[in-house]
PDB file of C-alpha atoms in Angstrom:
ATOM      1  CA  MET A 194      15.345 -22.187  23.071  1.00 45.00           C
ATOM      2  CA  GLY A 195      12.541 -23.062  25.485  1.00 44.00           C
ATOM      3  CA  GLY A 196      12.773 -19.594  27.047  1.00 45.00           C
ATOM      4  CA  VAL A 197      12.530 -17.969  23.634  1.00 40.00           C
ATOM      5  CA  SER A 198       9.489 -20.060  22.741  1.00 47.00           C
ATOM      6  CA  ARG A 199       7.734 -19.274  26.031  1.00 47.00           C
ATOM      7  CA  ASN A 200       8.429 -15.559  25.626  1.00 46.00           C
ATOM      8  CA  ARG A 201       7.057 -15.626  22.086  1.00 47.00           C
ATOM      9  CA  GLN A 202       3.953 -17.411  23.309  1.00 45.00           C
ATOM     10  CA  ARG A 203       3.474 -14.870  26.095  1.00 42.00           C
ATOM     11  CA  TRP A 204       3.891 -12.007  23.610  1.00 42.00           C
ATOM     12  CA  GLN A 205       1.425 -13.528  21.165  1.00 44.00           C
ATOM     13  CA  SER A 206      -1.054 -14.156  23.992  1.00 36.00           C
ATOM     14  CA  ALA A 207      -0.718 -10.551  25.112  1.00 37.00           C
ATOM     15  CA  MET A 208      -1.465  -9.364  21.594  1.00 39.00           C
ATOM     16  CA  VAL A 209      -4.522 -11.621  21.373  1.00 31.00           C
ATOM     17  CA  TYR A 210      -5.883 -10.292  24.659  1.00 28.00           C
ATOM     18  CA  GLY A 211      -5.166  -6.797  23.382  1.00 30.00           C
ATOM     19  CA  ALA A 212      -7.177  -7.618  20.292  1.00 30.00           C
ATOM     20  CA  ILE A 213     -10.150  -8.627  22.396  1.00 25.00           C
ATOM     21  CA  ALA A 214      -9.877  -5.525  24.555  1.00 26.00           C
ATOM     22  CA  LEU A 215      -9.351  -2.989  21.776  1.00 25.00           C
ATOM     23  CA  CYS A 216     -11.449  -4.345  18.937  1.00 25.00           C
ATOM     24  CA  CYS A 217     -13.699  -1.628  17.533  1.00 23.00           C
ATOM     25  CA  VAL A 218     -14.628  -0.067  14.223  1.00 24.00           C
ATOM     26  CA  LEU A 219     -13.850   3.606  13.641  1.00 23.00           C
ATOM     27  CA  GLY A 220     -15.206   5.044  10.415  1.00 26.00           C
ATOM     28  CA  GLY A 221     -14.138   2.153   8.209  1.00 30.00           C
ATOM     29  CA  TRP A 222     -10.961   1.345  10.121  1.00 32.00           C
ATOM     30  CA  VAL A 223     -10.659  -1.796  12.205  1.00 33.00           C
ATOM     31  CA  TRP A 224      -8.572  -1.754  15.373  1.00 33.00           C
ATOM     32  CA  SER A 225      -7.701  -5.070  16.908  1.00 35.00           C
ATOM     33  CA  GLY A 226      -4.391  -4.877  18.745  1.00 36.00           C
ATOM     34  CA  LEU A 227      -3.071  -7.469  16.304  1.00 36.00           C
ATOM     35  CA  GLY A 228      -4.281  -5.557  13.279  1.00 41.00           C
ATOM     36  CA  ILE A 229      -5.515  -2.182  12.142  1.00 46.00           C
ATOM     37  CA  SER A 230      -6.865  -2.070   8.631  1.00 50.00           C
ATOM     38  CA  GLY A 231      -7.629   0.589   6.061  1.00 59.00           C
ATOM     39  CA  LEU A 232      -9.404   0.609   2.712  1.00 57.00           C
ATOM     40  CA  ALA A 233      -8.863   2.158  -0.716  1.00 56.00           C
ATOM     41  CA  ASP A 234     -10.848   1.624  -3.877  1.00 49.00           C
ATOM     42  CA  ARG A 235     -10.785   2.293  -7.603  1.00 47.00           C
ATOM     43  CA  GLY A 236     -14.449   3.170  -7.778  1.00 43.00           C
ATOM     44  CA  GLY A 237     -14.234   6.907  -7.182  1.00 36.00           C
ATOM     45  CA  ASP A 238     -14.650   7.216  -3.412  1.00 32.00           C
ATOM     46  CA  SER A 239     -12.104   9.100  -1.371  1.00 32.00           C
ATOM     47  CA  LEU A 240      -9.778   7.027   0.752  1.00 37.00           C
ATOM     48  CA  ALA A 241     -10.865   6.148   4.263  1.00 38.00           C
ATOM     49  CA  GLN A 242      -9.985   8.666   6.943  1.00 37.00           C
ATOM     50  CA  ALA A 243      -8.641   7.443  10.262  1.00 38.00           C
ATOM     51  CA  THR A 244     -10.002   8.470  13.605  1.00 39.00           C
ATOM     52  CA  GLU A 245      -7.269   9.378  16.094  1.00 42.00           C
ATOM     53  CA  PRO A 246      -6.191   6.236  17.968  1.00 45.00           C
ATOM     54  CA  LEU A 247      -6.161   5.761  21.698  1.00 54.00           C
ATOM     55  CA  PRO A 248      -3.009   7.388  23.137  1.00 66.00           C
ATOM     56  CA  ALA A 249      -2.489   4.352  25.352  1.00 67.00           C
ATOM     57  CA  LEU A 250      -2.278   2.112  22.305  1.00 71.00           C
ATOM     58  CA  LEU A 251       0.184   4.356  20.477  1.00 78.00           C
ATOM     59  CA  SER A 252       2.382   4.501  23.558  1.00 78.00           C
ATOM     60  CA  GLN A 253       2.926   0.753  23.196  1.00 80.00           C
ATOM     61  CA  LEU A 254       4.149   1.073  19.606  1.00 87.00           C
ATOM     62  CA  PRO A 255       7.637   1.967  18.367  1.00 89.00           C
ATOM     63  CA  PRO A 256       8.203   5.740  18.065  1.00 91.00           C
ATOM     64  CA  PRO A 257       8.049   7.253  14.543  1.00 95.00           C
ATOM     65  CA  GLN A 258      11.436   7.243  12.829  1.00 97.00           C
ATOM     66  CA  VAL A 259      12.741   7.788   9.296  1.00 98.00           C
ATOM     67  CA  HIS A 260      14.023   4.772   7.364  1.00 98.00           C
ATOM     68  CA  PRO A 261      16.923   5.081   4.916  1.00 98.00           C
ATOM     69  CA  LEU A 262      15.603   5.947   1.470  1.00 98.00           C
ATOM     70  CA  PRO A 263      15.589   2.828  -0.756  1.00 98.00           C
ATOM     71  CA  THR A 264      18.448   2.901  -3.257  1.00 97.00           C
ATOM     72  CA  CYS A 265      16.290   3.099  -6.375  1.00 97.00           C
ATOM     73  CA  LEU A 266      14.236   5.971  -4.984  1.00 98.00           C
ATOM     74  CA  GLN A 267      17.417   7.761  -3.967  1.00 97.00           C
ATOM     75  CA  GLN A 268      18.712   7.367  -7.520  1.00 97.00           C
ATOM     76  CA  TRP A 269      15.431   8.761  -8.846  1.00 97.00           C
ATOM     77  CA  ARG A 270      15.556  11.725  -6.471  1.00 96.00           C
ATOM     78  CA  ASP A 271      19.185  12.495  -7.368  1.00 95.00           C
ATOM     79  CA  ARG A 272      18.860  11.944 -11.123  1.00 91.00           C
ATOM     80  CA  PRO A 273      20.266  14.641 -13.443  1.00 86.00           C
ATOM     81  CA  ALA A 274      17.884  17.525 -14.100  1.00 68.00           C
ATOM     82  CA  ALA A 275      17.899  16.705 -17.824  1.00 54.00           C
ATOM     83  CA  GLN A 276      16.121  13.414 -17.047  1.00 63.00           C
ATOM     84  CA  SER A 277      13.271  15.030 -15.114  1.00 57.00           C
ATOM     85  CA  GLY A 278      10.159  16.770 -16.300  1.00 49.00           C
ATOM     86  CA  LEU A 279       8.975  14.032 -18.654  1.00 44.00           C
ATOM     87  CA  VAL A 280       5.509  14.760 -20.037  1.00 40.00           C
ATOM     88  CA  SER A 281       2.847  12.062 -20.098  1.00 41.00           C
ATOM     89  CA  PRO A 282      -0.023  11.873 -22.612  1.00 39.00           C
ATOM     90  CA  ARG A 283      -3.060  14.037 -21.956  1.00 40.00           C
ATOM     91  CA  ASN A 284      -5.327  11.022 -21.450  1.00 42.00           C
ATOM     92  CA  GLY A 285      -8.437  12.854 -22.529  1.00 41.00           C
ATOM     93  CA  ALA A 286      -7.700  16.170 -20.810  1.00 44.00           C
ATOM     94  CA  GLY A 287      -9.140  19.249 -22.490  1.00 44.00           C
ATOM     95  CA  ASP A 288      -7.237  21.856 -24.489  1.00 46.00           C
ATOM     96  CA  ASP A 289      -7.067  24.112 -21.448  1.00 47.00           C
ATOM     97  CA  PHE A 290      -5.302  21.405 -19.434  1.00 43.00           C
ATOM     98  CA  ASP A 291      -2.093  22.788 -17.915  1.00 49.00           C
ATOM     99  CA  PRO A 292       0.108  20.054 -16.390  1.00 47.00           C
ATOM    100  CA  ASP A 293       2.395  22.643 -14.794  1.00 52.00           C
ATOM    101  CA  SER A 294      -0.482  23.808 -12.591  1.00 52.00           C
ATOM    102  CA  PHE A 295      -0.227  20.576 -10.583  1.00 56.00           C
ATOM    103  CA  GLY A 296       3.377  21.026  -9.427  1.00 80.00           C
ATOM    104  CA  SER A 297       6.059  18.349  -9.259  1.00 95.00           C
ATOM    105  CA  ASP A 298       4.212  16.044  -6.835  1.00 97.00           C
ATOM    106  CA  TYR A 299       0.934  15.601  -4.965  1.00 98.00           C
ATOM    107  CA  PHE A 300       2.298  14.731  -1.543  1.00 98.00           C
ATOM    108  CA  ASP A 301      -0.242  17.092   0.019  1.00 97.00           C
ATOM    109  CA  GLN A 302      -2.954  14.637  -1.103  1.00 97.00           C
ATOM    110  CA  ILE A 303      -1.391  11.674   0.740  1.00 97.00           C
ATOM    111  CA  GLU A 304      -2.842  10.604   4.075  1.00 92.00           C
ATOM    112  CA  PRO A 305      -0.580   8.911   6.623  1.00 94.00           C
ATOM    113  CA  SER A 306      -2.069   5.999   8.493  1.00 93.00           C
ATOM    114  CA  ILE A 307      -2.550   6.112  12.231  1.00 91.00           C
ATOM    115  CA  VAL A 308       0.989   4.776  12.678  1.00 93.00           C
ATOM    116  CA  GLY A 309       2.570   6.938   9.994  1.00 96.00           C
ATOM    117  CA  HIS A 310       3.076   6.585   6.259  1.00 97.00           C
ATOM    118  CA  LEU A 311       2.753   3.105   4.763  1.00 98.00           C
ATOM    119  CA  ILE A 312       6.450   2.596   4.100  1.00 98.00           C
ATOM    120  CA  TRP A 313       8.235  -0.658   3.328  1.00 99.00           C
ATOM    121  CA  SER A 314      11.683  -1.098   4.849  1.00 98.00           C
ATOM    122  CA  GLN A 315      12.341  -4.819   4.308  1.00 96.00           C
ATOM    123  CA  PHE A 316      13.185  -5.755   0.730  1.00 97.00           C
ATOM    124  CA  PRO A 317      12.290  -7.317  -1.571  1.00 98.00           C
ATOM    125  CA  ILE A 318       8.597  -6.648  -1.087  1.00 99.00           C
ATOM    126  CA  THR A 319       6.979 -10.009  -1.779  1.00 98.00           C
ATOM    127  CA  VAL A 320       3.901 -10.226  -3.998  1.00 98.00           C
ATOM    128  CA  ALA A 321       1.645 -13.256  -4.440  1.00 98.00           C
ATOM    129  CA  LEU A 322      -1.068 -13.809  -7.042  1.00 97.00           C
ATOM    130  CA  ALA A 323      -3.988 -15.854  -5.804  1.00 96.00           C
ATOM    131  CA  PRO A 324      -4.929 -18.829  -8.002  1.00 94.00           C
ATOM    132  CA  THR A 325      -7.052 -17.948 -11.036  1.00 95.00           C
ATOM    133  CA  PRO A 326      -8.948 -19.977 -13.657  1.00 94.00           C
ATOM    134  CA  PRO A 327      -7.412 -20.412 -17.132  1.00 93.00           C
ATOM    135  CA  ARG A 328      -9.719 -17.766 -18.603  1.00 94.00           C
ATOM    136  CA  ALA A 329      -7.980 -15.128 -16.439  1.00 96.00           C
ATOM    137  CA  ALA A 330      -4.749 -15.204 -18.460  1.00 97.00           C
ATOM    138  CA  ALA A 331      -5.139 -11.550 -19.521  1.00 98.00           C
ATOM    139  CA  TRP A 332      -5.732 -10.528 -15.905  1.00 98.00           C
ATOM    140  CA  ARG A 333      -2.566 -12.282 -14.763  1.00 98.00           C
ATOM    141  CA  LYS A 334      -0.589 -10.745 -17.604  1.00 98.00           C
ATOM    142  CA  ALA A 335      -1.801  -7.252 -16.704  1.00 98.00           C
ATOM    143  CA  VAL A 336      -1.015  -7.675 -13.011  1.00 99.00           C
ATOM    144  CA  THR A 337       2.417  -9.110 -13.775  1.00 98.00           C
ATOM    145  CA  GLN A 338       3.127  -6.160 -16.076  1.00 99.00           C
ATOM    146  CA  ALA A 339       2.045  -3.704 -13.373  1.00 99.00           C
ATOM    147  CA  ILE A 340       4.479  -5.330 -10.944  1.00 99.00           C
ATOM    148  CA  ALA A 341       7.243  -5.005 -13.544  1.00 99.00           C
ATOM    149  CA  ASP A 342       6.366  -1.324 -14.050  1.00 99.00           C
ATOM    150  CA  TRP A 343       7.008  -0.556 -10.362  1.00 99.00           C
ATOM    151  CA  GLN A 344      10.013  -2.872 -10.081  1.00 98.00           C
ATOM    152  CA  PRO A 345      12.651  -0.267 -11.135  1.00 98.00           C
ATOM    153  CA  TYR A 346      11.710   1.943  -8.185  1.00 98.00           C
ATOM    154  CA  LEU A 347      11.136  -0.504  -5.312  1.00 98.00           C
ATOM    155  CA  SER A 348      12.419  -4.063  -5.175  1.00 98.00           C
ATOM    156  CA  LEU A 349       9.509  -6.467  -5.712  1.00 98.00           C
ATOM    157  CA  GLN A 350       9.566 -10.254  -5.780  1.00 98.00           C
ATOM    158  CA  LEU A 351       6.714 -12.173  -7.374  1.00 98.00           C
ATOM    159  CA  LEU A 352       6.397 -15.435  -5.473  1.00 97.00           C
ATOM    160  CA  ASP A 353       6.043 -18.668  -7.382  1.00 94.00           C
ATOM    161  CA  ALA A 354       2.651 -20.331  -7.491  1.00 87.00           C
ATOM    162  CA  GLY A 355       2.342 -22.710  -4.589  1.00 85.00           C
ATOM    163  CA  ASP A 356       4.880 -20.844  -2.455  1.00 91.00           C
ATOM    164  CA  SER A 357       3.518 -20.943   1.086  1.00 88.00           C
ATOM    165  CA  THR A 358       5.548 -17.929   2.232  1.00 89.00           C
ATOM    166  CA  PRO A 359       3.170 -15.213   3.523  1.00 93.00           C
ATOM    167  CA  ALA A 360       3.355 -12.344   1.033  1.00 98.00           C
ATOM    168  CA  ASP A 361       3.561  -8.649   1.811  1.00 98.00           C
ATOM    169  CA  ILE A 362       1.047  -7.959  -0.969  1.00 98.00           C
ATOM    170  CA  THR A 363      -1.559 -10.486  -2.097  1.00 98.00           C
ATOM    171  CA  ILE A 364      -3.473  -9.820  -5.319  1.00 98.00           C
ATOM    172  CA  ALA A 365      -6.654 -11.724  -6.086  1.00 98.00           C
ATOM    173  CA  LEU A 366      -9.185 -11.824  -8.909  1.00 97.00           C
ATOM    174  CA  GLY A 367     -12.696 -10.980  -7.778  1.00 94.00           C
ATOM    175  CA  ASN A 368     -15.681  -8.657  -7.896  1.00 89.00           C
ATOM    176  CA  PRO A 369     -15.126  -6.066  -5.182  1.00 88.00           C
ATOM    177  CA  THR A 370     -18.082  -4.202  -3.781  1.00 76.00           C
ATOM    178  CA  LEU A 371     -18.065  -1.057  -1.689  1.00 71.00           C
ATOM    179  CA  ARG A 372     -20.748   1.021  -0.008  1.00 69.00           C
ATOM    180  CA  ASN A 373     -21.834   4.448  -1.129  1.00 69.00           C
ATOM    181  CA  ALA A 374     -22.707   7.386   1.114  1.00 66.00           C
ATOM    182  CA  ALA A 375     -26.146   5.887   1.718  1.00 68.00           C
ATOM    183  CA  GLY A 376     -24.611   2.612   2.853  1.00 68.00           C
ATOM    184  CA  LEU A 377     -25.752   0.714  -0.234  1.00 67.00           C
ATOM    185  CA  PRO A 378     -23.398  -1.730  -1.969  1.00 66.00           C
ATOM    186  CA  ARG A 379     -21.994  -0.844  -5.375  1.00 69.00           C
ATOM    187  CA  ALA A 380     -19.539  -2.457  -7.757  1.00 72.00           C
ATOM    188  CA  ALA A 381     -15.946  -1.239  -7.949  1.00 83.00           C
ATOM    189  CA  ASN A 382     -12.992  -1.974 -10.206  1.00 90.00           C
ATOM    190  CA  ALA A 383     -10.723  -2.725  -7.269  1.00 94.00           C
ATOM    191  CA  ARG A 384     -10.444  -2.763  -3.526  1.00 93.00           C
ATOM    192  CA  THR A 385      -7.171  -2.486  -1.627  1.00 94.00           C
ATOM    193  CA  THR A 386      -6.967  -3.073   2.114  1.00 94.00           C
ATOM    194  CA  TYR A 387      -4.151  -3.268   4.607  1.00 94.00           C
ATOM    195  CA  GLU A 388      -3.609  -4.464   8.134  1.00 93.00           C
ATOM    196  CA  PHE A 389      -0.891  -4.070  10.737  1.00 92.00           C
ATOM    197  CA  TYR A 390       0.602  -6.970  12.667  1.00 90.00           C
ATOM    198  CA  TRP A 391       3.580  -7.889  14.827  1.00 90.00           C
ATOM    199  CA  ASP A 392       6.411  -9.598  12.938  1.00 92.00           C
ATOM    200  CA  LEU A 393       7.977 -12.007  15.448  1.00 89.00           C
ATOM    201  CA  ARG A 394      10.690 -13.426  13.199  1.00 86.00           C
ATOM    202  CA  GLY A 395      13.492 -11.407  14.801  1.00 84.00           C
ATOM    203  CA  ASP A 396      14.712 -10.988  18.354  1.00 85.00           C
ATOM    204  CA  ARG A 397      12.153  -8.253  19.009  1.00 88.00           C
ATOM    205  CA  PRO A 398       8.599  -7.745  17.722  1.00 90.00           C
ATOM    206  CA  ARG A 399       8.557  -5.448  14.690  1.00 93.00           C
ATOM    207  CA  LEU A 400       5.483  -3.474  13.628  1.00 94.00           C
ATOM    208  CA  ALA A 401       4.703  -4.554  10.070  1.00 95.00           C
ATOM    209  CA  HIS A 402       1.909  -4.316   7.515  1.00 96.00           C
ATOM    210  CA  ARG A 403       0.530  -6.279   4.589  1.00 96.00           C
ATOM    211  CA  PHE A 404      -1.849  -5.506   1.752  1.00 97.00           C
ATOM    212  CA  THR A 405      -4.614  -7.379  -0.025  1.00 96.00           C
ATOM    213  CA  MET A 406      -5.789  -6.244  -3.465  1.00 97.00           C
ATOM    214  CA  LEU A 407      -8.994  -7.484  -5.105  1.00 96.00           C
ATOM    215  CA  LEU A 408      -9.184  -6.623  -8.821  1.00 97.00           C
ATOM    216  CA  ARG A 409     -11.962  -7.188 -11.353  1.00 95.00           C
ATOM    217  CA  GLY A 410     -11.132  -9.217 -14.421  1.00 96.00           C
ATOM    218  CA  ASP A 411     -13.919  -8.217 -16.827  1.00 94.00           C
ATOM    219  CA  ARG A 412     -12.160  -5.194 -18.326  1.00 94.00           C
ATOM    220  CA  ALA A 413     -10.058  -4.510 -21.415  1.00 96.00           C
ATOM    221  CA  PHE A 414      -6.362  -5.214 -20.983  1.00 97.00           C
ATOM    222  CA  ALA A 415      -5.392  -1.518 -20.845  1.00 97.00           C
ATOM    223  CA  GLN A 416      -7.915  -0.924 -18.066  1.00 96.00           C
ATOM    224  CA  LEU A 417      -6.756  -4.006 -16.167  1.00 97.00           C
ATOM    225  CA  LEU A 418      -3.166  -2.798 -16.381  1.00 98.00           C
ATOM    226  CA  GLY A 419      -4.056   0.744 -15.341  1.00 98.00           C
ATOM    227  CA  THR A 420      -6.067  -0.450 -12.357  1.00 97.00           C
ATOM    228  CA  ALA A 421      -3.377  -2.882 -11.200  1.00 98.00           C
ATOM    229  CA  ARG A 422      -0.697  -0.217 -11.573  1.00 98.00           C
ATOM    230  CA  HIS A 423      -2.846   2.268  -9.620  1.00 98.00           C
ATOM    231  CA  GLU A 424      -3.608  -0.130  -6.769  1.00 97.00           C
ATOM    232  CA  LEU A 425       0.025  -1.207  -6.494  1.00 98.00           C
ATOM    233  CA  GLY A 426       0.876   2.461  -6.072  1.00 98.00           C
ATOM    234  CA  HIS A 427      -1.380   2.473  -3.010  1.00 98.00           C
ATOM    235  CA  ALA A 428       0.209  -0.721  -1.697  1.00 98.00           C
ATOM    236  CA  LEU A 429       3.714   0.694  -2.121  1.00 99.00           C
ATOM    237  CA  GLY A 430       2.898   3.724   0.010  1.00 98.00           C
ATOM    238  CA  ILE A 431       0.951   6.309  -2.004  1.00 98.00           C
ATOM    239  CA  TRP A 432      -2.169   6.271   0.197  1.00 97.00           C
ATOM    240  CA  GLY A 433      -4.041   8.978  -1.631  1.00 96.00           C
ATOM    241  CA  HIS A 434      -4.928  10.193  -5.114  1.00 97.00           C
ATOM    242  CA  SER A 435      -3.516  12.635  -7.620  1.00 97.00           C
ATOM    243  CA  PRO A 436      -5.708  15.419  -9.066  1.00 97.00           C
ATOM    244  CA  ASN A 437      -3.808  15.112 -12.371  1.00 97.00           C
ATOM    245  CA  PRO A 438      -5.186  12.686 -15.011  1.00 96.00           C
ATOM    246  CA  GLN A 439      -1.634  12.222 -16.315  1.00 96.00           C
ATOM    247  CA  ASP A 440      -0.648  10.340 -13.152  1.00 98.00           C
ATOM    248  CA  ALA A 441      -1.093   6.626 -12.493  1.00 98.00           C
ATOM    249  CA  LEU A 442      -2.632   7.467  -9.110  1.00 98.00           C
ATOM    250  CA  TYR A 443      -5.298   9.772 -10.576  1.00 97.00           C
ATOM    251  CA  ALA A 444      -8.516   9.482  -8.616  1.00 93.00           C
ATOM    252  CA  ALA A 445     -10.679   8.160 -11.472  1.00 92.00           C
ATOM    253  CA  ALA A 446     -10.344   5.778 -14.374  1.00 90.00           C
ATOM    254  CA  VAL A 447      -9.444   7.355 -17.729  1.00 92.00           C
ATOM    255  CA  ALA A 448      -9.823   6.124 -21.305  1.00 91.00           C
ATOM    256  CA  ASN A 449      -6.075   5.623 -21.738  1.00 95.00           C
ATOM    257  CA  PRO A 450      -4.497   4.810 -18.370  1.00 96.00           C
ATOM    258  CA  PRO A 451      -1.167   6.646 -18.039  1.00 97.00           C
ATOM    259  CA  PRO A 452       2.154   5.069 -17.117  1.00 98.00           C
ATOM    260  CA  ILE A 453       3.856   5.831 -13.824  1.00 98.00           C
ATOM    261  CA  SER A 454       4.675   9.524 -14.002  1.00 98.00           C
ATOM    262  CA  ASP A 455       7.420  11.730 -12.618  1.00 97.00           C
ATOM    263  CA  ARG A 456       4.861  13.130 -10.197  1.00 98.00           C
ATOM    264  CA  ASP A 457       3.947   9.639  -8.987  1.00 98.00           C
ATOM    265  CA  LEU A 458       7.609   8.911  -8.291  1.00 98.00           C
ATOM    266  CA  ASN A 459       8.332  12.297  -6.737  1.00 98.00           C
ATOM    267  CA  THR A 460       5.392  11.710  -4.417  1.00 98.00           C
ATOM    268  CA  LEU A 461       6.634   8.217  -3.562  1.00 99.00           C
ATOM    269  CA  VAL A 462      10.068   9.626  -2.684  1.00 98.00           C
ATOM    270  CA  LYS A 463       8.507  12.172  -0.325  1.00 98.00           C
ATOM    271  CA  VAL A 464       6.444   9.446   1.334  1.00 99.00           C
ATOM    272  CA  TYR A 465       9.576   7.389   1.996  1.00 99.00           C
ATOM    273  CA  GLU A 466      11.309  10.410   3.509  1.00 98.00           C
ATOM    274  CA  GLN A 467       8.681  10.616   6.272  1.00 98.00           C
ATOM    275  CA  PRO A 468       8.830   9.127   9.779  1.00 98.00           C
ATOM    276  CA  THR A 469       6.714   6.072  10.515  1.00 98.00           C
ATOM    277  CA  ARG A 470       6.254   3.500  13.237  1.00 96.00           C
ATOM    278  CA  LEU A 471       6.206   0.719  10.650  1.00 97.00           C
ATOM    279  CA  GLY A 472       9.314  -1.410  10.358  1.00 97.00           C
ATOM    280  CA  TRP A 473      10.666  -0.533  13.799  1.00 96.00           C
ATOM    281  CA  SER A 474      11.063  -2.886  16.740  1.00 92.00           C
ATOM    282  CA  LEU A 475       9.918  -2.529  20.307  1.00 83.00           C
ATOM    283  CA  ASN A 476      13.089  -1.637  22.187  1.00 70.00           C
ATOM    284  CA  SER A 477      11.436  -2.318  25.536  1.00 55.00           C
ATOM    285  CA  TYR A 478      10.857  -5.981  24.711  1.00 50.00           C
ATOM    286  CA  GLN A 479      13.856  -8.243  24.182  1.00 40.00           C
ATOM    287  CA  ILE A 480      13.476 -11.986  23.682  1.00 36.00           C
ATOM    288  CA  PRO A 481      16.405 -13.558  25.602  1.00 34.00           C
ATOM    289  CA  ASN A 482      18.899 -15.819  23.851  1.00 40.00           C
TER     290      ASN A 482
END
């Protein structure tokens, strides 16, 4: 046991020194050796674009590999043809709106991170709601409903209040601000960020990620639900936006936020079929028994 502990300490120390050596900011992305973070928002800006990482850093990470497709997504992909092609409401689209012009998915709009697509491979995905005042009951209800909406497609577990277990996704009530092209702050409906870290709970370090979502609470319930559903889509792996207002991951807020669409789910399936470095262990480092 002492050898295991010393090896863990050496590994953690190495990562900390790597953080000091590699810490820099690249166009909105933060590299730190222990963490690399990205940003999405619900205020209309495009998602952050990553600058190519240092080859030396990537060479220390697990190689990209494909994880088995989660059971629920496999069932969605293989569903009978009669159950596909469901049409969502127009959500304010004009009479000339043609949903067929958007195709069956928008995978071409999804940006992989610098270590690959943001795929979860350990289930259930744990979600924690930060403490809120009593007046935020509608906010909590909307967020809880959004979690339930995604639950049939990826296994999610909402942690009990007071649970000290670190969550994969943490959702907090707040007033997110972002910066426009001129560098000036502006209000946003939501802000979703992620970071990468080494999960040391197994025999070998595993490259993992976690998300933090900050959502406004001063909106009508339908807008709260739509925003929470949209941001959870980002946190579950859809790191991009749909050009179709009938999709939950549409780039802008709409008067009547749509439910999760076939196109959202088809896109999610394609994301989870891609190789990624996330979720894989470092084969070159083995903690002895």
